Amino acid sequence: MKKQINKELIFVLVLGLIAVLTLGIGYRTIIREAAPEPPAAPPEIPSVTPPTATAEKGVKKFASEDEFKKYLQEAQAQAEYFGGFGLGIGGEVMREMMPSMEAPQIMEKAAPAAAPERVSETTVQVSGIDEPDIVKTDGQEIYFASRLTRIVEPMPLMEEAPGISLPKIMLPIREQGNVNAVKAFPPGELKKDSQIDKFGDLLLSKNTLVIFSESRFYPYFYPYKDQGRSIAGYDVSDAKSPKKKWEIKLDKNTQIAGSRLYKNKIYLVTKNPIAESRPCPIQPLIMEDTPTIIDCKEIYHPTIPIPSDTTFTASIIDPASGKIEKNVSFVGSSASSVLYVSENALYLTYSYNESALKFIADFFKTKTQDIVPASFIQKLEKLSGYEMSQYHKEHKREFEKTGIVKISLDDFNAIATGNAPGRPLNQFALDEYNNHLRIATTIGQSGFGFFADRGGSAFGGESENDVYVLDEKLNIRGSVQGLGLTERIYSVRFIEDKGYVVTFRQTDPLYVLDLSDPARPELKGELKIPGYSAYLNPITKDKILGFGKEGSQVKISLFDVSQPTQPAEKDKYILDEYWSEVLSTHHAFLLDKKHEIFFLPGGKGGYVFSYKNDKLELRKAISGVSAKRAVYINDYLYIIAEDKITVLNEIDWEKINELEL
């Protein structure tokens, strides 16, 4: 009897120890400068449902550094008690209001009489809210960030002391590139005006070109090192002689989560890992050698503790001067963050998980047979088998969460936090319409972090997909659940009161959702066709282009959704390409409604398609170039490749001019 009690005691102690050690190691990526304190009692397998956010949820600022630390401890203890790593990994990282269905807007600016009448803009999610990309134009100049070149340079094996030179035996990789300013209009005068020795995504605000610099070093035997990443503004009123006006440097621990340009203001979101011993203050940005210091009392957190490893900071920057006008900071997790900006608010999401039971169960089943009684093994097997699978199937939406922070653009304060089950794919999975936020998520593809496989949850449950409608305070009003069992979301688009979701595993179901009643959204129709669409771009309210793959080739679909209960594929085109950059970034796509054409790049060249009369027809192909983007100025289409710009007349599709870069 005593021996049996001792075995049971050992079992309980080992269970607690394994949970603490395992969860303590895998729990989060916080910079650990001291070992965490052990929990007050060994964690147990829970028999209760994890708490969920209710109407009492909200957001507030920390009162002090001590309160910040206490918040982290409470969040960690709660996650450990409920058997979770807290944070999880998810697919991207890596893109709101009603999507733009109009042709790219004509840019309004003071210009000479010969200024073009039509100028395209970067393809974005929300009309009027610009997104950084490698190409920008004002109708006179084209600014193009050329490809990074990787240069191998010798480097000392270790840090050199003053006055001591060490053998340079390391071979790091340095990445560099430049931004070309090209006189584009009129096309007969096409020429390179100047070059800026920086590389990165671009934003253009009046006469200021903003470059998000990405100079990086990747030593072979040392971790990634940052070498002068910055955000710089250049005066390009004279494109032949750009002048740097300002530069904001990023702290060594700061990463850019995303940015937008709206009403001549840059909205920048950065993230800093939380140092457990001193989580605040932080200094994400440095302007003219003066760091921007965010005090503990200026950092928001949800009133209900969530697992947190990152402090996000949203900033408003004046592109003309580089002045950082406002900051707002809040805690969250680094996993799968998505930025979405509407005309009213900035939304940032982050994902976290809440279950590690199977990992602990598997450990005991495979590693502790000699010290754990057989009766406990049998119970554990039963728990982690049918019982846990069934429990997870019924409660999996309580385990996988996406937290959402809402920041008002009016006063730039965090005004709401909330969460929804599952994980969003990218920025198109979020959309604001009539004061409600819609979010599409996949449930069950990540389980509880890195121990789950891609095909389902950690408990063997099937993946499925949901769409949630949240009110102004980010409380869930309604949902459509269970789309595409065993599949995951490949693309999403919201158009007014309709939602379009593509899932994929073997076929490509296109789901049409009626979201006109936020409390009662419903599935109206679906279409199953071969392949999948990775990007959806509306042409009109009732016509949508889909870009994806069928087999090993790029597929273009033209969908008719005028009858929500009977969506139809009006036409399709299989392109002899393995990949197109449109499948990974919508910025590579260009739509010209006047001529009823669109452009997409491929590995073998650039392609111009017509969609006139609901027929997809290849109108022009430029081969032998690494096409990246296209813009139109008046009735001329400029196809931009890594080392060449080709100008086509959109009336007869003849080549007008060409420039080697």
XYZ file of C-alpha atoms in Angstrom:
661
model
C 0.000 0.000 0.000
C 2.791 2.376 0.941
C 4.648 1.499 -2.270
C 1.550 2.285 -4.332
C 1.119 5.648 -2.573
C 4.762 6.492 -3.253
C 4.292 5.683 -6.935
C 1.264 7.915 -7.080
C 3.150 10.682 -5.304
C 6.029 10.337 -7.761
C 3.537 10.491 -10.610
C 2.000 13.739 -9.341
C 5.387 15.327 -8.673
C 6.800 14.343 -12.050
C 3.662 15.569 -13.782
C 4.041 18.921 -12.097
C 7.769 19.073 -12.829
C 7.358 18.178 -16.488
C 4.574 20.709 -16.902
C 6.634 23.459 -15.295
C 9.803 22.633 -17.217
C 8.099 22.042 -20.524
C 5.831 25.038 -20.367
C 8.534 27.210 -18.921
C 10.812 26.473 -21.861
C 8.258 26.567 -24.636
C 5.903 29.134 -23.221
C 7.132 32.257 -24.954
C 10.042 34.045 -26.535
C 10.473 36.673 -23.872
C 14.106 37.663 -23.332
C 14.870 35.724 -20.177
C 17.424 37.410 -17.971
C 16.477 35.462 -14.850
C 14.785 32.141 -14.231
C 11.018 32.458 -13.674
C 9.582 31.791 -10.257
C 7.850 28.418 -9.956
C 4.062 28.448 -9.719
C 2.498 28.246 -6.277
C 1.242 24.717 -6.917
C 2.014 22.080 -9.526
C -0.223 22.511 -12.566
C -2.911 19.876 -13.000
C -4.823 18.583 -15.951
C -7.787 20.959 -15.963
C -11.346 19.816 -15.564
C -12.824 23.221 -16.233
C -13.256 25.313 -19.337
C -10.632 28.061 -19.809
C -12.004 31.554 -19.174
C -13.143 33.541 -22.158
C -13.378 37.265 -22.589
C -16.785 38.676 -21.752
C -18.383 42.086 -21.587
C -16.097 42.983 -18.697
C -13.056 42.821 -20.934
C -11.375 46.087 -21.765
C -8.048 47.828 -21.992
C -6.075 49.968 -19.557
C -2.552 51.269 -19.013
C -0.023 49.862 -16.587
C 0.405 51.934 -13.441
C 4.060 50.962 -12.989
C 6.815 48.580 -14.006
C 5.883 46.343 -11.082
C 2.326 46.080 -12.353
C 3.676 45.164 -15.797
C 5.758 42.360 -14.246
C 2.791 41.158 -12.203
C 0.647 41.103 -15.334
C 3.217 38.906 -17.106
C 3.367 36.551 -14.135
C -0.419 36.261 -13.943
C -0.697 35.621 -17.669
C 1.988 32.949 -17.501
C 0.494 31.280 -14.428
C -2.934 31.217 -16.048
C -1.589 29.724 -19.265
C 0.378 27.108 -17.344
C -2.609 26.220 -15.168
C -4.730 25.654 -18.227
C -2.113 23.460 -19.804
C -0.999 25.801 -22.545
C 2.155 27.154 -23.975
C 0.191 30.365 -24.244
C 1.775 31.526 -27.432
C 1.785 29.567 -30.626
C 3.304 29.722 -34.038
C 1.189 30.298 -37.058
C 1.387 30.788 -40.771
C 1.774 34.140 -42.241
C 3.450 36.443 -41.081
C 3.350 38.370 -42.894
C -2.302 42.022 -45.245
C -9.891 46.248 -44.371
C -12.940 48.606 -44.470
C -14.656 48.002 -47.799
C -12.152 46.760 -50.374
C -11.401 48.988 -53.302
C -13.468 47.966 -56.322
C -12.656 51.062 -58.313
C -9.774 51.511 -60.688
C -6.705 52.959 -58.966
C -7.451 56.565 -58.150
C -6.188 59.471 -60.170
C -3.595 61.242 -58.067
C -4.425 64.858 -57.296
C -1.449 67.160 -57.273
C -0.319 70.497 -58.512
C 1.326 69.823 -61.883
C 2.112 71.516 -65.173
C -0.452 71.538 -67.967
C 1.187 68.530 -69.606
C 0.539 66.377 -66.546
C -1.081 63.006 -67.292
C -4.803 62.583 -66.717
C -4.657 58.975 -65.492
C -2.100 57.598 -63.054
C -2.324 54.208 -61.376
C -1.596 53.613 -57.731
C -0.374 50.580 -55.831
C -3.035 47.885 -55.550
C -4.192 48.086 -51.938
C -6.910 46.619 -49.780
C -8.645 49.833 -48.725
C -9.129 52.583 -51.277
C -7.291 55.739 -50.227
C -4.999 54.001 -47.725
C -1.629 53.379 -49.355
C 0.660 50.470 -48.527
C 4.458 50.278 -48.882
C 5.752 48.599 -52.029
C 8.839 48.510 -54.251
C 7.285 50.779 -56.933
C 5.623 54.192 -56.645
C 4.769 56.815 -59.248
C 3.391 60.357 -59.293
C 2.738 60.328 -63.032
C 6.014 62.039 -63.858
C 8.565 59.801 -62.158
C 8.653 56.103 -61.382
C 10.521 55.151 -58.202
C 11.671 51.538 -58.183
C 13.551 49.733 -55.424
C 15.760 47.311 -57.319
C 16.634 43.828 -56.191
C 18.926 43.280 -53.246
C 22.346 41.960 -54.192
C 24.112 39.626 -51.815
C 27.784 40.375 -51.319
C 30.174 38.062 -49.502
C 32.692 39.978 -47.423
C 35.464 38.836 -45.071
C 34.868 39.667 -41.422
C 36.655 39.004 -38.103
C 35.653 35.846 -36.274
C 35.065 37.865 -33.104
C 34.803 41.484 -32.026
C 38.025 43.403 -32.546
C 39.452 45.288 -29.569
C 40.699 48.847 -30.205
C 44.066 48.720 -31.939
C 43.914 44.965 -32.546
C 43.235 43.549 -35.996
C 42.084 39.935 -36.218
C 42.211 37.623 -39.244
C 39.087 38.037 -41.328
C 37.978 34.464 -41.661
C 34.174 34.769 -41.525
C 32.183 35.179 -44.706
C 28.953 37.034 -43.922
C 26.365 37.903 -46.521
C 25.572 41.575 -46.943
C 22.395 42.575 -48.740
C 22.131 45.871 -50.528
C 20.178 47.549 -53.289
C 19.092 50.962 -54.503
C 16.108 53.048 -55.503
C 15.991 54.295 -59.101
C 14.203 57.518 -60.035
C 13.056 57.235 -63.670
C 11.543 60.012 -65.761
C 8.449 58.244 -67.065
C 6.271 60.830 -68.783
C 6.077 61.483 -71.615
C 7.169 57.938 -72.524
C 9.335 59.154 -75.387
C 11.628 60.810 -72.827
C 12.060 57.709 -70.667
C 15.375 57.923 -68.803
C 16.996 57.336 -65.434
C 17.187 60.574 -63.452
C 18.980 59.498 -60.282
C 19.698 56.736 -57.815
C 19.410 56.530 -54.021
C 21.738 54.062 -52.334
C 19.115 52.545 -50.074
C 16.746 49.649 -50.540
C 13.332 48.828 -49.162
C 9.627 49.355 -49.588
C 8.493 52.830 -50.579
C 5.759 55.320 -49.751
C 5.258 58.540 -51.712
C 3.611 61.522 -50.030
C 3.528 64.607 -52.244
C 7.217 65.420 -52.844
C 8.570 63.140 -50.118
C 9.722 59.620 -50.925
C 9.905 57.454 -47.797
C 12.218 54.427 -47.866
C 11.954 51.629 -45.310
C 15.593 50.579 -45.508
C 16.507 46.905 -45.243
C 20.304 46.784 -45.181
C 21.113 43.484 -43.459
C 24.009 41.224 -42.572
C 23.761 37.446 -42.263
C 27.042 36.033 -40.873
C 27.389 32.306 -41.357
C 28.312 31.430 -37.787
C 26.511 34.163 -35.872
C 22.866 35.163 -35.645
C 21.384 37.802 -37.885
C 22.851 41.246 -37.206
C 21.136 44.503 -37.903
C 23.133 47.113 -39.770
C 21.400 50.449 -39.831
C 17.775 49.626 -40.608
C 15.935 52.898 -40.834
C 13.048 54.883 -42.260
C 14.214 57.865 -44.311
C 12.426 60.686 -46.106
C 13.824 62.180 -49.327
C 12.804 65.412 -51.013
C 12.176 64.426 -54.644
C 10.763 67.728 -55.876
C 13.855 67.647 -58.099
C 14.019 63.970 -59.019
C 17.443 64.438 -60.579
C 18.855 65.360 -57.188
C 16.984 63.713 -54.269
C 17.926 65.115 -50.855
C 17.557 63.288 -47.562
C 15.365 65.344 -45.227
C 15.157 63.081 -42.197
C 15.927 59.606 -40.924
C 14.462 57.521 -38.117
C 16.554 54.582 -36.975
C 15.154 51.437 -35.425
C 16.439 50.213 -32.093
C 18.403 46.968 -32.403
C 15.498 44.986 -30.905
C 12.803 46.724 -32.946
C 11.064 45.150 -35.916
C 8.514 46.717 -38.247
C 5.134 44.960 -38.106
C 3.563 47.075 -40.855
C 2.767 50.584 -42.050
C 0.226 52.600 -44.018
C -0.062 56.085 -45.544
C -3.401 57.813 -44.984
C -4.238 61.498 -45.398
C -0.523 62.350 -45.656
C 0.321 60.644 -42.371
C 2.377 57.480 -41.936
C 0.919 54.938 -39.521
C 3.783 52.711 -38.417
C 3.569 49.647 -36.159
C 6.730 48.257 -34.569
C 7.284 45.437 -32.105
C 9.828 44.865 -29.344
C 10.383 41.619 -27.407
C 9.558 41.920 -23.714
C 12.540 41.686 -21.366
C 11.165 39.846 -18.353
C 13.428 41.470 -15.762
C 12.671 44.966 -17.091
C 9.752 45.030 -19.518
C 9.622 48.805 -19.693
C 10.383 51.511 -20.655
C 11.105 50.762 -24.309
C 12.640 52.888 -27.067
C 11.533 51.523 -30.453
C 12.610 54.477 -32.619
C 15.568 56.865 -32.649
C 15.218 60.292 -34.277
C 18.417 62.335 -34.684
C 20.181 60.270 -31.996
C 17.290 60.911 -29.580
C 15.341 57.758 -28.702
C 11.574 57.755 -28.415
C 11.009 56.516 -24.873
C 7.734 54.768 -24.068
C 7.212 54.771 -20.302
C 5.543 51.911 -18.439
C 2.522 54.087 -17.715
C 1.968 54.597 -21.455
C 1.619 50.909 -22.330
C -1.853 49.388 -22.656
C -2.837 45.853 -21.731
C -6.094 43.869 -21.770
C -7.813 43.823 -18.388
C -7.981 40.033 -18.678
C -4.366 38.765 -18.750
C -3.236 37.067 -21.956
C 0.118 35.421 -22.722
C 2.397 38.249 -23.867
C 5.920 38.326 -25.238
C 5.880 41.524 -27.297
C 5.201 45.217 -26.884
C 3.698 46.743 -30.020
C 3.963 50.475 -30.687
C 1.811 52.298 -33.219
C 3.180 55.687 -34.279
C 1.990 58.580 -36.415
C 4.815 60.106 -38.470
C 4.705 63.284 -40.551
C 6.296 62.250 -43.871
C 7.339 65.827 -44.665
C 9.450 66.298 -41.522
C 9.842 62.844 -40.001
C 8.343 64.120 -36.756
C 6.878 61.374 -34.591
C 3.587 62.983 -33.611
C 1.935 60.314 -31.457
C 2.636 56.874 -30.026
C 0.453 54.225 -28.457
C 1.877 50.968 -27.086
C 0.237 47.734 -25.996
C 1.248 44.185 -25.125
C 0.499 41.078 -27.143
C 2.207 38.077 -28.689
C 4.589 37.960 -31.621
C 2.794 35.050 -33.287
C 0.963 35.725 -36.558
C 0.451 39.459 -36.150
C -1.661 41.078 -38.883
C -2.099 44.822 -39.467
C -5.335 46.206 -40.868
C -6.201 49.899 -41.185
C -9.623 51.302 -42.057
C -10.708 54.928 -42.359
C -11.634 54.858 -38.675
C -9.229 52.619 -36.827
C -6.019 50.655 -36.811
C -6.372 46.975 -35.915
C -3.549 44.654 -34.949
C -3.993 40.953 -34.309
C -1.817 38.409 -32.550
C -2.335 34.691 -31.975
C -1.933 32.516 -28.913
C -2.811 28.967 -27.831
C -4.071 27.384 -24.670
C -3.365 23.636 -24.569
C -0.361 21.356 -24.094
C -2.114 18.340 -22.609
C -1.290 15.928 -25.403
C 2.383 16.757 -25.194
C 2.408 15.925 -21.475
C 0.299 12.816 -22.034
C 2.586 11.549 -24.800
C 5.600 12.161 -22.584
C 4.208 9.977 -19.806
C 3.096 7.248 -22.197
C 6.493 6.920 -23.866
C 9.045 7.941 -21.237
C 7.795 7.034 -17.758
C 6.435 3.484 -17.902
C 8.972 2.303 -15.330
C 7.994 4.842 -12.658
C 4.315 5.493 -13.341
C 1.679 2.908 -12.359
C 0.016 1.098 -15.254
C -3.384 2.271 -14.040
C -2.328 5.878 -14.495
C -0.943 5.133 -17.971
C -4.256 3.581 -18.948
C -6.186 6.575 -17.650
C -3.814 8.936 -19.387
C -4.155 7.059 -22.665
C -7.906 7.210 -22.385
C -7.741 10.910 -21.558
C -5.458 11.773 -24.478
C -7.290 9.461 -26.857
C -11.043 9.444 -27.325
C -11.944 11.640 -24.383
C -9.493 14.459 -25.202
C -10.200 14.255 -28.933
C -13.889 14.588 -28.301
C -13.371 17.341 -25.756
C -11.094 19.209 -28.136
C -13.538 18.783 -30.998
C -16.234 20.361 -28.871
C -14.038 23.057 -27.320
C -11.229 23.743 -29.803
C -12.439 27.284 -30.360
C -11.541 27.931 -26.727
C -7.908 26.838 -27.264
C -6.829 28.748 -30.387
C -7.285 32.509 -30.135
C -6.529 35.637 -32.082
C -6.340 38.750 -29.943
C -7.349 42.051 -31.536
C -6.391 45.575 -30.485
C -8.329 48.530 -31.914
C -6.784 52.012 -32.024
C -8.928 54.999 -32.953
C -7.424 57.190 -35.676
C -9.221 60.227 -34.204
C -7.403 60.429 -30.861
C -4.947 57.561 -31.436
C -5.804 55.698 -28.254
C -6.429 52.002 -27.740
C -10.207 51.918 -27.414
C -11.004 48.195 -27.445
C -9.572 44.709 -27.276
C -11.210 41.435 -28.135
C -10.557 38.004 -29.508
C -11.891 35.467 -31.948
C -11.230 31.741 -32.249
C -8.632 30.593 -34.776
C -6.056 32.487 -36.809
C -6.415 34.884 -39.738
C -4.483 34.248 -42.955
C -3.466 37.825 -43.749
C -4.788 41.384 -43.841
C -7.642 40.471 -46.198
C -9.082 38.263 -43.458
C -10.145 41.456 -41.642
C -12.581 44.098 -42.803
C -14.542 46.941 -41.199
C -18.023 47.727 -42.481
C -20.827 49.738 -40.850
C -18.982 49.914 -37.514
C -18.458 46.151 -37.406
C -15.269 44.157 -37.867
C -15.413 40.933 -39.864
C -12.616 38.381 -39.429
C -12.099 35.018 -41.148
C -10.021 32.411 -39.313
C -8.845 28.814 -39.551
C -9.363 26.595 -36.501
C -7.290 23.547 -35.672
C -4.277 23.969 -37.951
C -1.809 24.854 -35.216
C -2.993 22.988 -32.102
C -0.863 24.266 -29.256
C 2.194 25.647 -30.943
C 5.017 23.840 -32.591
C 3.965 20.321 -31.531
C 0.925 20.228 -33.804
C 1.174 19.138 -37.391
C -0.137 21.190 -40.293
C -2.992 18.852 -41.113
C -4.950 19.270 -37.930
C -4.881 20.069 -34.267
C -2.680 18.641 -31.565
C -5.595 16.429 -30.528
C -6.187 14.981 -33.971
C -9.235 17.139 -34.658
C -10.094 18.364 -38.127
C -9.319 21.888 -39.215
C -12.238 24.092 -40.196
C -12.867 27.739 -40.944
C -15.051 30.432 -39.415
C -16.116 34.007 -40.085
C -16.946 36.240 -37.093
C -18.652 39.623 -36.932
C -17.597 41.856 -34.022
C -19.161 45.106 -32.837
C -17.426 48.419 -32.068
C -16.207 47.091 -28.710
C -14.920 43.899 -30.377
C -17.581 41.668 -28.856
C -18.660 38.837 -31.147
C -22.149 39.474 -32.547
C -22.493 36.548 -34.929
C -20.574 33.889 -36.815
C -20.582 31.339 -39.604
C -18.678 28.248 -38.488
C -17.438 24.989 -39.951
C -16.503 25.992 -43.491
C -14.225 23.587 -45.363
C -13.680 20.699 -42.940
C -10.046 19.424 -43.061
C -9.136 22.471 -45.175
C -7.648 25.871 -44.461
C -8.297 29.345 -45.807
C -6.284 30.328 -48.885
C -7.899 33.690 -49.637
C -10.591 36.042 -48.346
C -12.327 39.138 -49.680
C -15.111 41.207 -48.149
C -17.230 43.398 -50.441
C -19.803 45.540 -48.650
C -22.222 43.131 -46.919
C -20.832 40.011 -48.599
C -17.865 37.827 -47.754
C -15.954 35.480 -50.038
C -13.767 32.733 -48.582
C -11.645 30.208 -50.475
C -10.506 27.052 -48.682
C -8.414 24.281 -50.173
C -7.132 20.763 -49.750
C -7.990 18.938 -52.963
C -10.641 21.166 -54.525
C -11.243 24.902 -54.289
C -14.529 25.735 -52.547
C -15.504 29.391 -52.937
C -17.957 30.250 -50.152
C -20.339 33.197 -50.456
C -21.513 34.710 -47.155
C -24.333 37.149 -46.470
C -23.141 39.482 -43.693
C -25.937 42.051 -43.932
C -27.197 41.143 -40.443
C -24.165 41.189 -38.097
C -25.995 39.026 -35.555
C -27.063 36.422 -38.120
C -24.469 36.024 -40.861
C -25.164 33.060 -43.095
C -23.665 30.923 -45.820
C -25.541 31.551 -49.073
C -23.709 29.450 -51.641
C -20.530 27.655 -52.617
C -18.663 26.643 -55.738
C -16.262 23.689 -55.937
C -13.673 23.721 -58.724
C -10.175 22.258 -59.208
C -7.192 24.135 -57.798
C -7.317 27.109 -55.480
C -7.265 30.907 -55.458
C -4.638 32.615 -53.297
C -5.767 36.167 -54.100
C -9.202 37.582 -54.884
C -9.569 40.984 -56.563
C -13.001 42.489 -57.239
C -13.620 44.031 -60.664
C -17.170 45.060 -59.816
C -19.523 44.263 -56.973
C -20.535 41.065 -58.786
C -17.347 40.041 -60.621
C -14.183 38.809 -58.904
C -10.837 37.698 -60.297
C -9.118 34.799 -58.558
C -5.408 34.012 -58.857
C -4.015 30.693 -57.702
C -2.854 27.346 -58.992
C -4.300 24.275 -60.637
C -1.856 21.416 -60.554
C 1.582 22.906 -61.125
C 0.480 25.933 -63.155
C -0.873 29.386 -62.403
C -4.638 29.609 -62.724
C -6.748 32.731 -63.296
C -10.503 32.522 -62.629
C -13.294 34.982 -63.341
C -16.112 34.505 -60.825
C -19.681 35.750 -61.193
C -21.242 36.251 -57.736
C -24.321 38.200 -58.825
C -26.422 35.269 -57.559
C -25.019 34.566 -54.047
C -26.690 31.149 -53.904
C -25.172 30.122 -57.247
C -21.649 31.518 -57.681
C -20.152 30.584 -61.045
C -16.749 30.453 -62.692
C -17.435 32.351 -65.924
C -14.013 31.671 -67.394
C -10.553 30.456 -66.475
C -7.060 30.624 -67.947
C -4.179 28.264 -67.179
C -0.919 30.181 -67.551
C 2.262 28.318 -68.439
C 3.990 29.511 -65.286
C 4.797 27.710 -62.064
C 4.399 30.828 -59.927
C 3.367 34.464 -59.970
C 4.241 37.059 -57.361
C 0.529 37.937 -57.240
C 0.082 34.730 -55.238
C 2.229 36.169 -52.443
C 1.551 39.925 -52.678
C -1.409 41.811 -54.098
C 0.928 44.722 -54.878
C 2.155 42.809 -57.946
C -1.340 42.996 -59.497
C -2.573 45.953 -61.565
C -6.105 46.557 -62.834
C -6.944 49.092 -65.560
C -10.722 49.334 -65.826
C -10.694 51.785 -68.725
C -9.105 49.214 -71.019
C -10.579 46.211 -69.169
C -7.176 44.639 -68.648
C -5.007 43.488 -65.779
C -1.304 42.726 -65.349
C 0.478 40.009 -63.427
C 4.164 39.043 -63.370
C 5.497 35.532 -63.843
C 8.827 33.792 -63.706
C 9.225 33.970 -67.493
C 7.963 37.512 -68.046
C 5.021 39.878 -67.622
C 1.460 39.238 -68.829
C -1.421 41.520 -69.800
C -4.897 39.950 -69.846
C -8.249 41.239 -71.032
C -11.453 40.360 -69.184
C -13.782 42.029 -71.686
C -17.162 40.331 -72.190
C -16.389 37.932 -69.326
C -13.617 36.257 -71.344
C -10.038 35.930 -70.146
C -7.693 36.572 -73.054
C -3.926 37.085 -73.123
C -3.392 40.421 -74.854
C 0.358 40.892 -74.488
C 3.325 39.014 -73.052
C 6.777 40.436 -72.403
C 9.169 37.500 -72.217
C 12.768 37.162 -71.143
C 12.517 39.628 -68.255
C 12.049 39.260 -64.518
C 8.871 41.335 -64.379
C 7.974 42.723 -60.950
C 5.293 45.410 -61.274
C 3.366 47.536 -63.761
C 1.888 51.042 -63.666
C -0.178 52.982 -66.166
C 0.157 56.664 -67.012
C -2.552 57.894 -69.371
C -2.859 55.110 -71.971
C 0.652 53.759 -71.541
C 1.504 50.662 -69.552
C 4.972 50.542 -67.965
C 6.147 47.001 -67.212
C 8.925 47.152 -64.641
C 11.476 44.341 -64.479
C 14.626 43.990 -62.406
C 16.824 45.547 -65.073
C 14.447 47.001 -67.642
C 11.316 49.126 -68.077
C 9.161 48.464 -71.148
C 6.431 50.893 -72.246
C 3.390 49.625 -74.163
C 0.640 51.590 -75.878
C -2.643 50.337 -74.420
C -4.511 51.179 -77.631
C -2.668 48.782 -79.957
C -0.222 47.108 -77.508
C 2.812 48.127 -79.511
C 6.099 48.775 -77.730
C 6.731 52.524 -77.379
C 10.027 52.663 -75.543
C 12.422 50.693 -73.393
C 14.991 51.575 -70.737
C 17.827 49.429 -69.421
C 18.401 50.043 -65.714
